[in-house]
Coordinates of C-alpha atoms and ligand atoms in Angstrom, one line a residue:
M171 CA 30.2 115.6 39.6
D172 CA 28.7 112.6 37.9
V173 CA 27.5 112.3 34.4
R174 CA 25.2 109.4 34.8
R175 CA 24.4 107.3 31.9
R176 CA 21.0 108.2 30.7
P177 CA 18.8 105.6 29.1
I178 CA 19.3 106.0 25.3
K179 CA 16.2 106.7 23.4
P180 CA 15.8 104.0 20.8
T181 CA 16.0 104.9 17.2
T182 CA 14.3 103.6 14.1
T183 CA 16.4 102.4 11.2
T184 CA 16.0 105.8 9.7
G185 CA 17.3 107.5 12.7
E186 CA 14.0 108.8 14.1
L187 CA 13.7 108.7 17.8
L188 CA 11.1 106.3 19.0
K189 CA 8.7 107.3 21.7
P190 CA 9.7 106.1 25.1
S191 CA 8.8 102.5 25.4
K192 CA 5.9 101.9 27.8
P193 CA 4.0 98.7 28.4
S194 CA 0.9 100.4 27.1
D195 CA 2.3 101.5 23.8
T196 CA 4.1 98.3 22.9
V197 CA 1.2 95.9 23.4
P198 CA -0.9 94.1 20.8
P199 CA -4.6 94.9 20.4
S200 CA -5.7 91.8 22.3
V201 CA -4.0 93.2 25.4
Y202 CA -6.0 96.4 25.1
L203 CA -9.2 94.3 25.2
T204 CA -8.0 92.5 28.4
N205 CA -7.0 95.8 30.0
G206 CA -10.5 97.2 29.1
L207 CA -12.1 94.1 30.6
F208 CA -10.2 94.4 33.9
F209 CA -10.9 98.1 34.2
T210 CA -14.6 97.3 33.6
I211 CA -14.6 94.6 36.3
F212 CA -12.7 96.8 38.7
F213 CA -15.1 99.7 38.4
S214 CA -18.3 97.6 38.3
V215 CA -17.2 95.5 41.3
M216 CA -16.2 98.7 43.2
Y217 CA -19.7 100.2 42.5
F218 CA -21.4 96.9 43.6
L219 CA -19.4 96.6 46.9
L220 CA -19.9 100.3 47.8
H221 CA -23.6 99.9 47.1
R222 CA -23.7 96.7 49.3
W223 CA -21.7 98.5 52.0
R224 CA -24.3 101.3 52.1
E225 CA -27.2 98.8 52.3
K226 CA -25.5 96.9 55.2
I227 CA -25.0 100.1 57.1
R228 CA -28.6 101.1 56.6
N229 CA -29.9 97.7 57.7
S230 CA -27.4 97.4 60.6
V231 CA -25.9 94.2 59.1
P232 CA -22.2 93.6 60.2
L233 CA -19.8 94.4 57.3
H234 CA -17.9 91.1 57.6
V235 CA -21.0 89.1 56.9
L236 CA -20.6 88.2 53.3
T237 CA -23.0 86.6 50.9
L238 CA -21.8 84.5 48.0
S239 CA -22.2 87.5 45.6
D240 CA -20.2 89.7 48.0
L241 CA -17.4 87.1 48.1
A242 CA -17.3 86.8 44.3
A243 CA -17.2 90.6 44.1
V244 CA -14.2 90.9 46.5
L245 CA -12.3 88.2 44.7
S246 CA -12.9 89.9 41.3
L247 CA -11.8 93.2 42.9
I248 CA -8.5 91.6 44.1
A249 CA -7.9 89.9 40.7
S250 CA -8.5 93.2 38.8
V251 CA -6.2 95.2 41.2
V252 CA -3.4 92.6 40.8
Y253 CA -3.7 92.7 37.1
L254 CA -3.8 96.5 36.8
V255 CA -1.0 97.1 39.2
G256 CA 1.1 94.5 37.4
F257 CA 0.5 96.1 34.1
F258 CA 0.6 99.8 34.9
G259 CA 2.1 99.9 38.4
I260 CA 5.7 99.1 37.3
E261 CA 5.7 102.0 34.9
F262 CA 4.4 104.3 37.5
L263 CA 7.1 103.2 40.0
Q264 CA 9.8 103.6 37.3
S265 CA 8.6 107.1 36.6
I266 CA 9.0 107.9 40.3
F267 CA 12.5 106.4 40.7
R268 CA 13.9 107.3 37.3
P269 CA 15.8 110.5 37.6
S270 CA 14.5 113.4 35.6
P271 CA 16.7 114.7 32.7
D272 CA 17.6 117.8 34.8
S273 CA 19.3 115.6 37.4
W274 CA 21.9 114.5 34.8
E275 CA 24.8 116.8 35.3
I276 CA 27.9 117.4 33.3
E277 CA 30.8 119.3 34.7
N278 CA 33.2 120.4 32.0
D279 CA 36.6 119.1 33.0
N280 CA 35.5 116.4 35.3
I281 CA 33.1 114.0 33.7
N282 CA 32.7 110.9 35.6
I283 CA 30.6 108.0 34.4
T284 CA 29.1 106.1 37.2
M285 CA 29.8 102.6 36.1
D286 CA 27.4 100.9 38.5
E287 CA 24.6 102.7 36.7
P288 CA 23.0 100.3 34.3
M289 CA 25.0 100.7 31.0
I290 CA 22.4 100.7 28.3
K291 CA 23.8 99.5 25.0
P292 CA 24.1 102.6 22.9
C293 CA 22.4 102.7 19.6
A294 CA 23.4 106.3 19.0
H295 CA 24.0 105.9 15.3
A296 CA 21.2 104.7 13.1
F297 CA 21.7 103.6 9.6
M298 CA 19.4 102.4 6.9
D299 CA 21.2 99.1 7.1
N300 CA 24.6 97.8 7.9
N301 CA 25.9 98.0 4.4
N302 CA 24.6 101.4 3.4
N303 CA 26.9 103.8 5.2
N304 CA 25.9 106.8 3.1
K305 CA 23.0 107.5 5.3
P306 CA 23.5 110.2 7.9
S307 CA 24.1 109.1 11.4
T308 CA 22.2 110.4 14.3
I309 CA 23.6 110.9 17.8
D310 CA 21.3 110.3 20.6
E311 CA 20.1 113.6 22.0
D312 CA 21.5 112.7 25.4
D313 CA 25.0 112.3 23.9
Q314 CA 24.7 115.7 22.2
E315 CA 25.7 117.4 25.4
I316 CA 28.9 115.4 25.4
V317 CA 29.5 116.2 21.7
N318 CA 29.1 119.9 22.7
L319 CA 31.8 119.5 25.3
V320 CA 34.2 118.0 22.8
V321 CA 33.4 120.6 20.2
T322 CA 34.0 123.4 22.6
G323 CA 37.2 121.8 23.8
S324 CA 35.9 121.3 27.4
L325 CA 36.3 117.5 27.1
P326 CA 39.4 116.2 25.3
S327 CA 38.4 113.9 22.4
Y328 CA 41.1 111.4 23.5
A329 CA 39.5 111.0 26.9
L330 CA 36.1 109.8 25.7
E331 CA 36.9 106.1 26.0
S332 CA 38.1 106.4 29.5
K333 CA 35.4 108.7 30.6
L334 CA 32.5 106.9 29.1
G335 CA 33.7 103.3 29.5
D336 CA 32.1 102.5 26.1
C337 CA 34.4 102.5 23.1
K338 CA 31.6 102.4 20.5
R339 CA 29.8 105.3 22.1
A340 CA 33.1 107.2 22.4
A341 CA 33.8 106.7 18.6
A342 CA 30.2 107.9 17.7
I343 CA 30.5 111.0 19.8
R344 CA 34.0 111.8 18.6
R345 CA 32.8 111.4 15.0
E346 CA 29.9 113.7 15.5
A347 CA 32.1 116.3 17.1
L348 CA 34.6 116.0 14.2
E349 CA 31.9 116.5 11.7
R350 CA 30.7 119.6 13.5
I351 CA 34.2 121.0 13.9
T352 CA 35.3 120.4 10.4
G353 CA 32.0 120.9 8.7
K354 CA 32.8 117.8 6.6
S355 CA 30.5 114.8 6.4
L356 CA 31.9 111.3 7.2
S357 CA 29.0 109.5 5.8
G358 CA 31.1 107.3 3.6
L359 CA 33.2 106.2 6.5
P360 CA 31.5 103.3 8.3
L361 CA 31.1 103.3 12.1
E362 CA 28.9 100.3 12.6
G363 CA 30.1 96.8 12.3
F364 CA 33.4 97.2 14.1
D365 CA 34.5 96.1 17.5
Y366 CA 36.0 99.2 19.0
D367 CA 36.9 97.5 22.2
S368 CA 39.3 95.3 20.3
I369 CA 41.5 98.2 19.3
L370 CA 41.6 100.1 22.6
G371 CA 45.2 100.4 23.9
Q372 CA 46.5 98.2 21.1
C373 CA 45.8 99.3 17.6
C374 CA 44.3 102.8 17.1
E375 CA 43.6 105.8 19.2
M376 CA 40.7 108.2 18.8
P377 CA 38.8 106.1 16.3
V378 CA 35.9 107.6 14.3
G379 CA 35.2 104.7 12.0
Y380 CA 37.2 102.3 9.8
V381 CA 38.3 102.1 6.2
Q382 CA 37.2 99.2 4.1
I383 CA 39.7 97.5 1.9
P384 CA 38.5 94.6 -0.3
V385 CA 40.3 91.3 0.2
G386 CA 40.9 89.1 -2.8
I387 CA 42.3 85.6 -2.8
A388 CA 45.3 84.4 -4.9
G389 CA 46.0 80.8 -5.1
P390 CA 46.3 78.0 -4.4
L391 CA 49.9 78.8 -3.8
L392 CA 51.8 75.4 -3.7
L393 CA 54.6 76.0 -1.3
N394 CA 56.8 73.5 0.4
G395 CA 54.2 70.8 -0.4
A396 CA 51.3 72.7 1.1
E397 CA 48.5 74.7 -0.5
F398 CA 47.6 78.2 0.6
S399 CA 44.8 80.5 -0.4
V400 CA 46.5 83.9 0.0
P401 CA 44.4 86.8 1.2
M402 CA 45.4 90.2 -0.3
A403 CA 43.8 93.5 0.8
T404 CA 44.3 95.9 -2.0
T405 CA 42.6 98.6 -4.1
E406 CA 44.9 98.1 -7.0
G407 CA 43.2 96.4 -9.9
C408 CA 45.1 93.6 -11.5
L409 CA 47.2 92.8 -8.5
V410 CA 45.3 89.8 -7.2
A411 CA 44.5 88.6 -10.7
S412 CA 48.2 88.8 -11.6
T413 CA 49.4 87.1 -8.4
N414 CA 46.8 84.4 -9.0
R415 CA 48.2 83.8 -12.4
G416 CA 51.7 83.5 -10.9
C417 CA 50.4 81.0 -8.4
K418 CA 48.9 79.0 -11.2
A419 CA 52.2 78.9 -13.1
I420 CA 54.0 77.8 -9.9
Y421 CA 51.3 75.1 -9.2
V422 CA 51.3 73.4 -12.5
S423 CA 55.1 73.4 -12.5
G424 CA 55.2 71.4 -9.2
G425 CA 55.3 74.2 -6.6
A426 CA 57.8 76.5 -5.0
T427 CA 60.3 75.8 -2.2
C428 CA 61.0 78.3 0.5
V429 CA 63.9 78.3 3.0
L430 CA 64.2 80.4 6.1
L431 CA 67.8 81.4 6.7
K432 CA 67.4 83.6 9.8
D433 CA 64.8 84.7 12.3
G434 CA 65.6 87.6 14.6
M435 CA 64.1 91.0 15.4
T436 CA 66.5 93.9 16.1
R437 CA 66.6 97.0 18.2
A438 CA 69.6 99.3 18.5
P439 CA 69.8 102.0 21.2
V440 CA 72.2 104.9 20.9
V441 CA 74.4 105.6 24.0
R442 CA 76.9 108.4 24.5
F443 CA 80.1 108.6 26.5
G444 CA 82.4 111.5 27.4
T445 CA 85.2 110.0 25.3
V446 CA 85.7 107.8 22.2
K447 CA 87.8 105.5 24.4
R448 CA 84.9 104.8 26.8
A449 CA 82.5 104.1 23.9
A450 CA 85.0 101.7 22.5
E451 CA 85.3 99.9 25.8
L452 CA 81.6 99.2 25.9
K453 CA 81.8 98.0 22.3
H454 CA 84.5 95.5 23.3
F455 CA 82.6 94.4 26.3
L456 CA 79.4 93.8 24.4
E457 CA 81.0 92.0 21.5
D458 CA 83.2 89.8 23.7
P459 CA 81.9 86.2 23.3
L460 CA 82.7 85.7 27.0
N461 CA 80.1 88.2 28.0
F462 CA 77.3 87.0 25.8
D463 CA 75.8 84.5 28.2
T464 CA 75.5 87.1 30.9
L465 CA 73.9 89.6 28.5
A466 CA 71.5 86.9 27.3
V467 CA 70.4 86.0 30.8
V468 CA 69.6 89.7 31.5
F469 CA 68.0 90.2 28.1
N470 CA 65.8 87.1 28.2
K471 CA 64.1 88.1 31.4
S472 CA 61.8 90.2 29.3
S473 CA 59.8 87.4 27.8
R474 CA 59.6 83.6 27.6
F475 CA 59.8 84.0 23.9
G476 CA 62.6 86.6 23.4
R477 CA 66.0 85.0 23.2
L478 CA 69.1 87.0 22.5
Q479 CA 71.0 85.9 19.4
S480 CA 73.6 88.5 18.8
V481 CA 74.9 92.0 19.6
K482 CA 76.5 94.1 16.9
C483 CA 78.0 97.6 17.6
A484 CA 78.9 100.6 15.5
I485 CA 80.7 103.7 16.7
A486 CA 80.2 107.3 15.5
G487 CA 82.6 109.4 17.6
K488 CA 81.7 109.1 21.3
N489 CA 78.4 107.6 20.4
L490 CA 77.8 103.8 20.3
Y491 CA 75.0 102.1 18.4
V492 CA 74.2 98.6 19.8
R493 CA 72.1 96.3 17.5
F494 CA 70.6 93.6 19.6
C495 CA 69.0 90.7 17.7
C496 CA 66.7 88.2 19.3
S497 CA 64.1 85.5 18.4
T498 CA 60.6 86.5 19.2
G499 CA 58.4 83.4 18.9
D500 CA 55.2 84.1 16.9
A501 CA 55.3 87.9 17.6
M502 CA 56.8 90.3 15.1
G503 CA 58.7 91.2 18.2
M504 CA 59.4 95.0 18.4
N505 CA 57.9 95.3 21.9
M506 CA 59.7 92.2 23.0
V507 CA 63.1 93.2 21.8
S508 CA 62.7 96.7 23.2
K509 CA 61.9 95.3 26.7
G510 CA 65.0 93.1 26.5
V511 CA 67.2 96.0 25.4
Q512 CA 65.9 98.1 28.3
N513 CA 66.9 95.2 30.7
V514 CA 70.5 95.2 29.3
L515 CA 70.8 99.0 29.4
D516 CA 69.7 99.0 33.1
F517 CA 72.2 96.2 33.8
L518 CA 75.1 98.0 32.0
H519 CA 74.7 101.1 34.1
S520 CA 76.5 99.5 37.1
D521 CA 79.7 98.9 35.1
F522 CA 79.3 101.9 32.8
P523 CA 77.8 104.6 35.0
D524 CA 79.0 107.3 32.6
M525 CA 76.9 105.8 29.8
D526 CA 74.2 108.2 28.7
V527 CA 71.3 106.5 27.0
M528 CA 70.2 108.9 24.3
G529 CA 67.5 106.8 22.8
I530 CA 66.2 103.2 23.0
S531 CA 66.2 103.3 19.2
G532 CA 69.1 104.9 17.4
N533 CA 68.0 104.0 13.9
Y534 CA 70.7 101.4 13.6
C535 CA 67.9 98.8 14.1
S536 CA 66.5 99.9 11.5
D537 CA 62.8 100.0 11.7
K538 CA 60.5 101.3 8.9
K539 CA 63.2 103.1 7.0
P540 CA 65.2 102.0 4.0
A541 CA 68.6 101.0 5.4
A542 CA 71.4 98.9 4.1
I543 CA 71.9 97.1 7.4
N544 CA 68.6 95.3 7.0
W545 CA 69.4 94.4 3.4
I546 CA 72.8 93.0 4.4
E547 CA 72.3 91.6 7.9
G548 CA 68.6 90.8 7.7
R549 CA 65.8 91.7 10.1
G550 CA 62.8 89.6 11.1
K551 CA 62.7 86.6 8.8
S552 CA 65.4 86.1 6.1
V553 CA 63.8 84.0 3.4
V554 CA 64.7 82.6 0.0
C555 CA 62.0 81.1 -2.3
E556 CA 62.5 79.3 -5.6
A557 CA 60.6 77.6 -8.4
V558 CA 61.3 76.0 -11.7
I559 CA 58.7 77.0 -14.2
K560 CA 58.4 74.7 -17.1
E561 CA 58.8 76.0 -20.7
E562 CA 55.3 75.1 -21.7
V563 CA 53.9 76.9 -18.6
V564 CA 55.9 80.0 -19.4
Q565 CA 54.4 80.0 -22.9
K566 CA 50.8 78.9 -22.1
V567 CA 50.1 80.5 -18.7
L568 CA 52.5 83.4 -18.8
K569 CA 52.3 84.1 -22.5
T570 CA 56.0 84.7 -22.9
T571 CA 59.3 82.9 -23.3
V572 CA 62.1 81.9 -20.8
A573 CA 64.7 83.8 -22.8
A574 CA 62.6 87.0 -22.8
L575 CA 62.0 86.8 -19.0
V576 CA 65.7 86.2 -18.2
E577 CA 66.8 89.1 -20.3
L578 CA 64.1 91.4 -18.9
N579 CA 65.1 90.5 -15.4
M580 CA 68.7 91.3 -16.0
L581 CA 67.9 94.6 -17.6
K582 CA 65.2 95.7 -15.3
N583 CA 65.5 94.2 -11.8
L584 CA 69.3 94.0 -11.8
T585 CA 70.8 96.6 -14.1
G586 CA 67.9 99.1 -14.0
S587 CA 67.8 99.0 -10.2
A588 CA 71.6 99.3 -10.0
M589 CA 71.4 102.4 -12.2
A590 CA 68.7 103.8 -10.0
G591 CA 70.9 103.3 -6.9
A592 CA 68.3 100.9 -5.4
L593 CA 68.6 99.7 -1.8
G594 CA 67.0 96.3 -1.7
G595 CA 64.8 97.2 -4.6
F596 CA 66.0 94.6 -7.1
N597 CA 62.6 93.4 -8.0
A598 CA 59.5 94.3 -10.1
H599 CA 56.9 94.9 -7.4
A600 CA 57.5 92.9 -4.2
S601 CA 56.0 95.7 -2.1
N602 CA 52.7 95.3 -3.9
I603 CA 52.3 91.8 -2.6
V604 CA 53.9 92.4 0.7
S605 CA 51.6 95.4 1.5
A606 CA 48.4 93.5 0.4
V607 CA 49.2 90.4 2.5
Y608 CA 50.3 92.6 5.4
L609 CA 47.1 94.5 5.4
A610 CA 45.0 91.4 5.2
T611 CA 46.8 89.6 8.0
G612 CA 47.2 92.5 10.5
Q613 CA 50.9 93.1 10.1
D614 CA 52.4 96.6 10.5
P615 CA 52.0 98.1 7.1
A616 CA 54.8 100.6 7.7
Q617 CA 57.3 97.7 7.9
N618 CA 56.5 97.1 4.2
V619 CA 59.6 99.4 3.7
E620 CA 62.2 96.8 4.7
S621 CA 60.0 93.7 4.4
S622 CA 59.8 94.4 0.6
H623 CA 63.6 94.3 0.2
C624 CA 63.9 91.6 -2.5
I625 CA 66.2 90.6 -5.2
T626 CA 64.5 88.6 -8.0
M627 CA 66.8 86.3 -10.0
M628 CA 65.9 84.5 -13.2
E629 CA 67.9 81.9 -15.0
A630 CA 67.3 79.5 -17.8
V631 CA 67.8 75.9 -16.7
N632 CA 67.4 72.4 -18.1
D633 CA 69.4 73.2 -21.2
G634 CA 67.7 76.6 -21.4
R635 CA 64.2 75.2 -21.7
D636 CA 62.8 76.0 -18.2
L637 CA 62.9 79.0 -16.0
H638 CA 64.5 79.1 -12.5
I639 CA 63.2 82.0 -10.5
S640 CA 64.0 83.0 -7.0
V641 CA 63.2 85.8 -4.6
T642 CA 65.6 86.6 -1.8
M643 CA 64.0 88.6 1.0
P644 CA 66.2 89.3 4.0
S645 CA 63.9 91.3 6.2
I646 CA 60.3 90.0 6.3
E647 CA 58.9 91.3 9.6
V648 CA 55.7 89.4 10.4
G649 CA 53.9 88.0 13.5
T650 CA 50.8 86.0 14.2
V651 CA 50.2 87.3 17.7
G652 CA 50.1 90.9 18.9
G653 CA 49.4 94.1 17.1
G654 CA 46.6 94.0 14.5
T655 CA 46.7 90.2 14.2
Q656 CA 44.1 89.7 16.8
L657 CA 41.4 91.8 15.1
A658 CA 38.5 89.8 13.8
S659 CA 39.1 90.4 10.0
Q660 CA 42.8 90.0 10.1
S661 CA 42.5 87.0 12.4
A662 CA 40.2 85.3 9.9
C663 CA 42.8 85.8 7.1
L664 CA 45.5 84.3 9.3
N665 CA 43.1 81.4 10.0
L666 CA 42.6 80.9 6.3
L667 CA 46.4 80.4 6.1
S668 CA 46.4 78.1 9.2
V669 CA 48.8 80.4 11.0
K670 CA 46.4 82.1 13.4
G671 CA 47.8 83.0 16.8
A672 CA 50.6 81.3 18.7
S673 CA 51.8 78.0 17.5
K674 CA 51.0 75.3 19.9
D675 CA 53.5 72.8 18.6
E676 CA 56.6 75.0 18.2
P677 CA 56.6 78.7 19.3
G678 CA 57.5 80.8 16.3
S679 CA 56.5 78.4 13.6
N680 CA 53.3 80.2 12.6
A681 CA 55.2 83.4 12.0
R682 CA 57.9 81.6 10.1
V683 CA 55.3 79.9 7.8
L684 CA 53.7 83.3 7.3
A685 CA 57.0 84.7 6.2
T686 CA 57.4 81.9 3.6
I687 CA 53.9 82.5 2.4
V688 CA 54.8 86.2 1.9
A689 CA 57.9 85.3 -0.1
G690 CA 56.0 82.6 -2.1
S691 CA 53.3 85.2 -3.0
V692 CA 56.0 87.7 -4.0
L693 CA 57.5 84.9 -6.2
A694 CA 54.1 84.5 -7.9
G695 CA 53.7 88.3 -8.3
E696 CA 57.2 88.7 -9.8
L697 CA 56.6 85.9 -12.2
S698 CA 53.3 87.3 -13.5
L699 CA 54.2 91.0 -13.7
M700 CA 57.6 90.3 -15.4
S701 CA 55.8 88.1 -17.9
A702 CA 53.2 90.8 -18.5
I703 CA 55.9 93.3 -19.2
S704 CA 57.9 91.0 -21.4
A705 CA 54.8 90.2 -23.4
G706 CA 53.9 93.9 -23.6
Q707 CA 50.6 93.3 -21.8
L708 CA 51.1 95.5 -18.9
V709 CA 49.3 98.6 -20.1
K710 CA 46.6 96.6 -21.8
S711 CA 45.7 94.6 -18.7
H712 CA 45.8 97.7 -16.5
M713 CA 43.4 99.4 -18.9
K714 CA 41.2 96.4 -18.6
Y715 CA 41.3 95.9 -14.8
N716 CA 42.1 99.4 -13.5
R717 CA 39.7 101.4 -15.6
S718 CA 36.2 101.1 -14.5
T719 CA 33.5 101.7 -17.2
R720 CA 31.5 103.6 -14.7
D721 CA 30.9 107.2 -15.6
M722 CA 33.1 109.0 -12.9
S723 CA 31.6 112.4 -13.7
K724 CA 28.3 111.1 -12.2
L725 CA 30.0 110.3 -8.9
T726 CA 30.0 113.1 -6.4
Ligands
ADP973 P1 55.4 92.6 19.4 O1 56.6 92.2 20.3 O2 55.4 91.9 18.1 O3 55.1 94.1 19.3 P2 53.6 92.0 21.6 O4 54.2 93.1 22.4 O5 52.1 92.0 21.5 O6 54.1 92.0 20.1 O7 54.2 90.6 22.1 C1 53.6 89.5 21.9 C2 52.9 89.0 23.2 O8 52.3 87.7 23.0 C3 53.8 88.8 24.4 O9 53.2 89.3 25.5 C4 54.0 87.3 24.4 O10 54.3 86.9 25.7 C5 52.7 86.8 23.9 N1 52.8 85.5 23.3 C6 52.0 84.4 23.5 N2 52.4 83.4 22.7 C7 53.4 83.8 22.0 C8 54.2 83.2 21.0 N3 54.0 81.9 20.6 N4 55.2 83.9 20.5 C9 55.4 85.2 20.8 N5 54.7 85.8 21.8 C10 53.7 85.1 22.3

């Protein structure tokens, strides 16, 4: 049975339902006067013509014999009828053909929205204004019936988008249902001001709103001769200010240089055989250089951007882990590499019919988990970034000395991390910068785990006067197409860095530049935080930037 889209009753900015819009209640006063005039003409002329009609019958005068005044009266009658039908007739006709509320039907498990019904833009949620999201939202009363179905479990929340064909309306209904089910208000979580169509099937399921994260700008970051204003989405006070200070130190010292060593995304399925011998046979087959071209042809069919670079195997008993590595253009590449791997597995089945594919990912990839293989072999973009910071800059901008920085780096980032058994964590706070840039530019924030692998080196150069600093980051996983990069806010941040979307000149170059910007920003962050620690400023500056003077007890 159909649930037809009912016309949504418009709401005021405070959420009150407006009365149904009729021509007569939306017109200015001058139109009332005109209406009155035409009504008067209509009735007077009718009276006049009826009177004349009676006279003609009494005097046996044919009805079609018209005097000048008769003619004027008939014309006035026609004019007034045309006007009045035009003004009130449409509404009358609409009221006849518009279905009554009772004819809208909802059948619990089978809601169908008739898409050829005029889809009236929903304005179900009304807010005081776009920026004030603390005001309660109001769902249109027509949608309340659908909310009820979700609350009672008759309509699955996840099906709202497909059933309604309107992502914004689905989010509003789901949100209302959630508030009712949990008894918790979501008034602080904005609903308005977001394009819910843009995330459908791509970024987030079952949305009820979106979280706001402020974006600050650090820079200019002078990197490989170009200047970048780096967007950082964070709620950690000090972080942007500190990175900005690092950028300044780099800038006045002549800039940083970044080199990309490797660019390849990995995926490693796990396959099982009946014997160790068979697993070893596949390992030899896959790692034989003579077979690489065949494998590459099969793998590369997945995409015009995915190009197989290498295959590396590891055996655990009868189980074989095959780490495929490929270039992925401007995409971060997880989907692309997975498709290529599936092609190869399908192909291998003819020669290895006893191969049992246990999982397309066997964790030897390794995605979103701390793993030595990424630290050693690299994953995504492997990048090294360096700068020489002049002695006077270390003193004036960073308020410390070269010797103090070099010593602290050795004790903290190298020895301290070794003592802690760190895996890729030989740095002060690479993940702070990586996460903030990732959130701002639509990267997968969970890949912060391996993308933040970084070893920070510091050395006194130029007879001990200046500081050489470098960050080596073997697994920066970034893309400028796909995933969250196409969302409006994230796309704007990529645009700010001139790396939005697919590179037209050279596929992959936008993503590679973004990786160098991430590393350059980490360099700035390392420089500034290490300086703050060596100068004993860390706690002081955090107390200044992380401690609001607002009286928190007054916040509810
Ligand atoms: P990922 O592989 O990072 O998860 P997607 O699955 O969205 O991302 O893949 C990226 C999509 O964008 C693919 O369909 C690919 O064909 C397309 N694409 C267009 N231009 C490029 C480009 N320059 N580099 C990579 N992919 C691109």
